[in-house]
């Protein structure tokens, strides 16, 4: 809606590429993150979201379908006791890759202007922003989430 401050670029990172690199470099860590669910929670006055699912979701053939990674919404770990140490190690490996997301190899940075719209697949793309100086102007972005199920439903209805 407004972006006249210095800095504040929107950063989009390819979570699938990060996960594939993990699969190639640390296959056991990849396996643990694909097999054991992690709980996520968020609530405010207008919503109460709770989910439990693996960090890396795979389809039946092992293809990555979704990345679920949010350090700020992650709840307490709940995995079998004999897996705890290995899982934390695997999650640490993923966190190490998360730090790679600062590498331009994994991301695209865009400067959004007033009136711009940005749409991306939140199941694949991790998003954030660069720092900005609030003393140089205002930065106000309005977010909106639409599920893939909503989009597919609308496409099927339009196809009728």
mmCIF file of C-alpha atoms in Angstrom:
data_model
loop_
_atom_site.group_PDB
_atom_site.id
_atom_site.type_symbol
_atom_site.label_atom_id
_atom_site.label_comp_id
_atom_site.label_asym_id
_atom_site.label_seq_id
_atom_site.Cartn_x
_atom_site.Cartn_y
_atom_site.Cartn_z
ATOM 1 C CA UNK A 1 0.000 0.000 0.000
ATOM 2 C CA UNK A 2 2.954 2.278 0.713
ATOM 3 C CA UNK A 3 6.691 1.766 0.476
ATOM 4 C CA UNK A 4 8.713 4.947 0.467
ATOM 5 C CA UNK A 5 11.224 4.013 3.205
ATOM 6 C CA UNK A 6 14.825 3.226 2.342
ATOM 7 C CA UNK A 7 15.333 -0.561 2.215
ATOM 8 C CA UNK A 8 12.642 -3.130 2.951
ATOM 9 C CA UNK A 9 12.899 -5.263 -0.158
ATOM 10 C CA UNK A 10 10.655 -8.340 -0.183
ATOM 11 C CA UNK A 11 12.762 -11.515 -0.162
ATOM 12 C CA UNK A 12 11.406 -14.721 -1.696
ATOM 13 C CA UNK A 13 13.394 -17.937 -1.216
ATOM 14 C CA UNK A 14 12.976 -21.321 -2.896
ATOM 15 C CA UNK A 15 12.351 -23.749 -0.028
ATOM 16 C CA UNK A 16 12.238 -26.713 -2.424
ATOM 17 C CA UNK A 17 15.810 -26.029 -3.574
ATOM 18 C CA UNK A 18 16.988 -25.761 0.029
ATOM 19 C CA UNK A 19 15.262 -29.075 0.858
ATOM 20 C CA UNK A 20 16.728 -30.805 -2.220
ATOM 21 C CA UNK A 21 20.183 -29.628 -1.173
ATOM 22 C CA UNK A 22 19.495 -31.116 2.267
ATOM 23 C CA UNK A 23 18.391 -34.397 0.678
ATOM 24 C CA UNK A 24 21.671 -34.559 -1.270
ATOM 25 C CA UNK A 25 23.992 -33.458 1.542
ATOM 26 C CA UNK A 26 22.305 -34.930 4.645
ATOM 27 C CA UNK A 27 19.831 -37.667 3.605
ATOM 28 C CA UNK A 28 19.149 -38.869 7.168
ATOM 29 C CA UNK A 29 18.277 -35.333 8.280
ATOM 30 C CA UNK A 30 16.024 -35.007 5.242
ATOM 31 C CA UNK A 31 14.287 -38.319 6.108
ATOM 32 C CA UNK A 32 13.622 -37.278 9.704
ATOM 33 C CA UNK A 33 12.160 -33.928 8.630
ATOM 34 C CA UNK A 34 9.968 -35.653 6.050
ATOM 35 C CA UNK A 35 8.666 -38.328 8.456
ATOM 36 C CA UNK A 36 8.039 -36.588 11.788
ATOM 37 C CA UNK A 37 5.374 -33.915 12.244
ATOM 38 C CA UNK A 38 6.070 -30.576 13.891
ATOM 39 C CA UNK A 39 3.314 -28.596 15.577
ATOM 40 C CA UNK A 40 2.583 -24.985 14.658
ATOM 41 C CA UNK A 41 0.273 -22.568 16.459
ATOM 42 C CA UNK A 42 -0.941 -19.031 15.832
ATOM 43 C CA UNK A 43 -3.807 -17.177 17.399
ATOM 44 C CA UNK A 44 -5.043 -13.652 17.721
ATOM 45 C CA UNK A 45 -8.463 -12.024 18.063
ATOM 46 C CA UNK A 46 -9.626 -13.179 14.634
ATOM 47 C CA UNK A 47 -8.132 -16.666 14.241
ATOM 48 C CA UNK A 48 -6.814 -19.731 16.017
ATOM 49 C CA UNK A 49 -4.659 -21.903 13.771
ATOM 50 C CA UNK A 50 -3.101 -25.183 14.889
ATOM 51 C CA UNK A 51 -1.459 -27.760 12.635
ATOM 52 C CA UNK A 52 0.909 -30.688 12.891
ATOM 53 C CA UNK A 53 2.766 -31.895 9.811
ATOM 54 C CA UNK A 54 6.293 -32.759 8.662
ATOM 55 C CA UNK A 55 8.630 -29.899 7.834
ATOM 56 C CA UNK A 56 9.116 -31.421 4.369
ATOM 57 C CA UNK A 57 5.986 -32.967 2.824
ATOM 58 C CA UNK A 58 6.522 -35.589 0.115
ATOM 59 C CA UNK A 59 4.115 -37.217 -2.315
ATOM 60 C CA UNK A 60 3.981 -40.985 -2.846
ATOM 61 C CA UNK A 61 6.958 -40.908 -5.217
ATOM 62 C CA UNK A 62 9.182 -38.845 -2.900
ATOM 63 C CA UNK A 63 8.726 -35.538 -4.718
ATOM 64 C CA UNK A 64 8.667 -32.502 -2.423
ATOM 65 C CA UNK A 65 5.153 -31.077 -2.213
ATOM 66 C CA UNK A 66 5.429 -28.571 0.606
ATOM 67 C CA UNK A 67 7.810 -26.922 3.065
ATOM 68 C CA UNK A 68 6.496 -25.962 6.497
ATOM 69 C CA UNK A 69 9.067 -23.854 8.269
ATOM 70 C CA UNK A 70 8.354 -20.974 10.583
ATOM 71 C CA UNK A 71 10.532 -20.472 13.643
ATOM 72 C CA UNK A 72 8.049 -18.005 15.138
ATOM 73 C CA UNK A 73 5.008 -20.308 14.992
ATOM 74 C CA UNK A 74 6.658 -23.617 15.845
ATOM 75 C CA UNK A 75 5.322 -25.233 19.034
ATOM 76 C CA UNK A 76 7.049 -27.608 21.437
ATOM 77 C CA UNK A 77 8.571 -30.649 19.770
ATOM 78 C CA UNK A 78 6.541 -33.839 20.106
ATOM 79 C CA UNK A 79 8.381 -36.812 18.568
ATOM 80 C CA UNK A 80 9.124 -40.268 20.004
ATOM 81 C CA UNK A 81 11.749 -40.148 22.754
ATOM 82 C CA UNK A 82 14.221 -42.278 20.802
ATOM 83 C CA UNK A 83 14.068 -39.778 17.902
ATOM 84 C CA UNK A 84 14.441 -36.512 19.848
ATOM 85 C CA UNK A 85 18.234 -36.109 19.632
ATOM 86 C CA UNK A 86 18.411 -37.106 15.955
ATOM 87 C CA UNK A 87 15.434 -34.910 15.094
ATOM 88 C CA UNK A 88 16.945 -31.863 16.763
ATOM 89 C CA UNK A 89 20.129 -32.590 14.819
ATOM 90 C CA UNK A 90 18.138 -32.817 11.591
ATOM 91 C CA UNK A 91 16.221 -29.657 12.368
ATOM 92 C CA UNK A 92 19.545 -27.991 13.078
ATOM 93 C CA UNK A 93 20.697 -29.131 9.646
ATOM 94 C CA UNK A 94 17.618 -27.540 8.134
ATOM 95 C CA UNK A 95 18.206 -24.395 10.169
ATOM 96 C CA UNK A 96 21.734 -24.318 8.783
ATOM 97 C CA UNK A 97 20.209 -24.401 5.313
ATOM 98 C CA UNK A 98 17.749 -21.764 6.410
ATOM 99 C CA UNK A 99 20.724 -19.509 6.980
ATOM 100 C CA UNK A 100 21.707 -20.193 3.347
ATOM 101 C CA UNK A 101 18.526 -18.484 2.272
ATOM 102 C CA UNK A 102 20.426 -15.228 2.682
ATOM 103 C CA UNK A 103 22.570 -16.368 -0.254
ATOM 104 C CA UNK A 104 21.371 -14.788 -3.527
ATOM 105 C CA UNK A 105 21.537 -18.273 -5.072
ATOM 106 C CA UNK A 106 18.314 -19.132 -3.216
ATOM 107 C CA UNK A 107 16.366 -15.903 -3.322
ATOM 108 C CA UNK A 108 14.806 -13.158 -5.316
ATOM 109 C CA UNK A 109 14.495 -9.681 -3.804
ATOM 110 C CA UNK A 110 11.831 -7.307 -5.100
ATOM 111 C CA UNK A 111 11.050 -3.745 -4.187
ATOM 112 C CA UNK A 112 7.284 -3.434 -4.121
ATOM 113 C CA UNK A 113 5.748 -0.048 -4.851
ATOM 114 C CA UNK A 114 2.330 1.259 -3.870
ATOM 115 C CA UNK A 115 -0.264 -0.628 -5.913
ATOM 116 C CA UNK A 116 1.948 -3.657 -6.625
ATOM 117 C CA UNK A 117 0.571 -7.129 -6.010
ATOM 118 C CA UNK A 118 2.747 -10.141 -5.318
ATOM 119 C CA UNK A 119 1.403 -13.693 -5.370
ATOM 120 C CA UNK A 120 3.429 -16.788 -4.527
ATOM 121 C CA UNK A 121 2.980 -20.369 -3.391
ATOM 122 C CA UNK A 122 3.450 -20.269 0.379
ATOM 123 C CA UNK A 123 3.953 -24.045 0.360
ATOM 124 C CA UNK A 124 7.189 -23.636 -1.606
ATOM 125 C CA UNK A 125 8.364 -20.073 -1.154
ATOM 126 C CA UNK A 126 9.660 -18.782 2.162
ATOM 127 C CA UNK A 127 9.260 -15.040 2.441
ATOM 128 C CA UNK A 128 10.657 -12.184 4.432
ATOM 129 C CA UNK A 129 11.994 -8.684 4.008
ATOM 130 C CA UNK A 130 15.223 -6.790 4.163
ATOM 131 C CA UNK A 131 15.707 -4.245 6.908
ATOM 132 C CA UNK A 132 14.418 -0.749 6.311
ATOM 133 C CA UNK A 133 14.857 2.643 7.912
ATOM 134 C CA UNK A 134 11.486 3.846 9.274
ATOM 135 C CA UNK A 135 12.926 7.357 9.627
ATOM 136 C CA UNK A 136 13.068 7.700 5.827
ATOM 137 C CA UNK A 137 9.406 6.989 5.066
ATOM 138 C CA UNK A 138 6.525 4.599 5.572
ATOM 139 C CA UNK A 139 6.284 0.932 4.641
ATOM 140 C CA UNK A 140 2.838 -0.685 4.759
ATOM 141 C CA UNK A 141 2.168 -3.972 3.014
ATOM 142 C CA UNK A 142 -1.193 -5.707 3.228
ATOM 143 C CA UNK A 143 -1.129 -9.502 3.288
ATOM 144 C CA UNK A 144 -3.793 -11.937 2.202
ATOM 145 C CA UNK A 145 -3.684 -15.742 2.333
ATOM 146 C CA UNK A 146 -5.637 -17.981 -0.012
ATOM 147 C CA UNK A 147 -5.324 -21.750 0.241
ATOM 148 C CA UNK A 148 -4.460 -23.919 -2.747
ATOM 149 C CA UNK A 149 -7.777 -25.717 -2.200
ATOM 150 C CA UNK A 150 -9.623 -22.401 -2.658
ATOM 151 C CA UNK A 151 -7.773 -21.695 -5.906
ATOM 152 C CA UNK A 152 -8.355 -25.191 -7.296
ATOM 153 C CA UNK A 153 -12.037 -25.032 -6.347
ATOM 154 C CA UNK A 154 -12.440 -21.717 -8.157
ATOM 155 C CA UNK A 155 -10.630 -23.059 -11.252
ATOM 156 C CA UNK A 156 -12.903 -26.125 -11.363
ATOM 157 C CA UNK A 157 -15.987 -23.928 -11.025
ATOM 158 C CA UNK A 158 -14.799 -21.643 -13.799
ATOM 159 C CA UNK A 159 -14.066 -24.668 -15.983
ATOM 160 C CA UNK A 160 -17.720 -25.751 -15.681
#
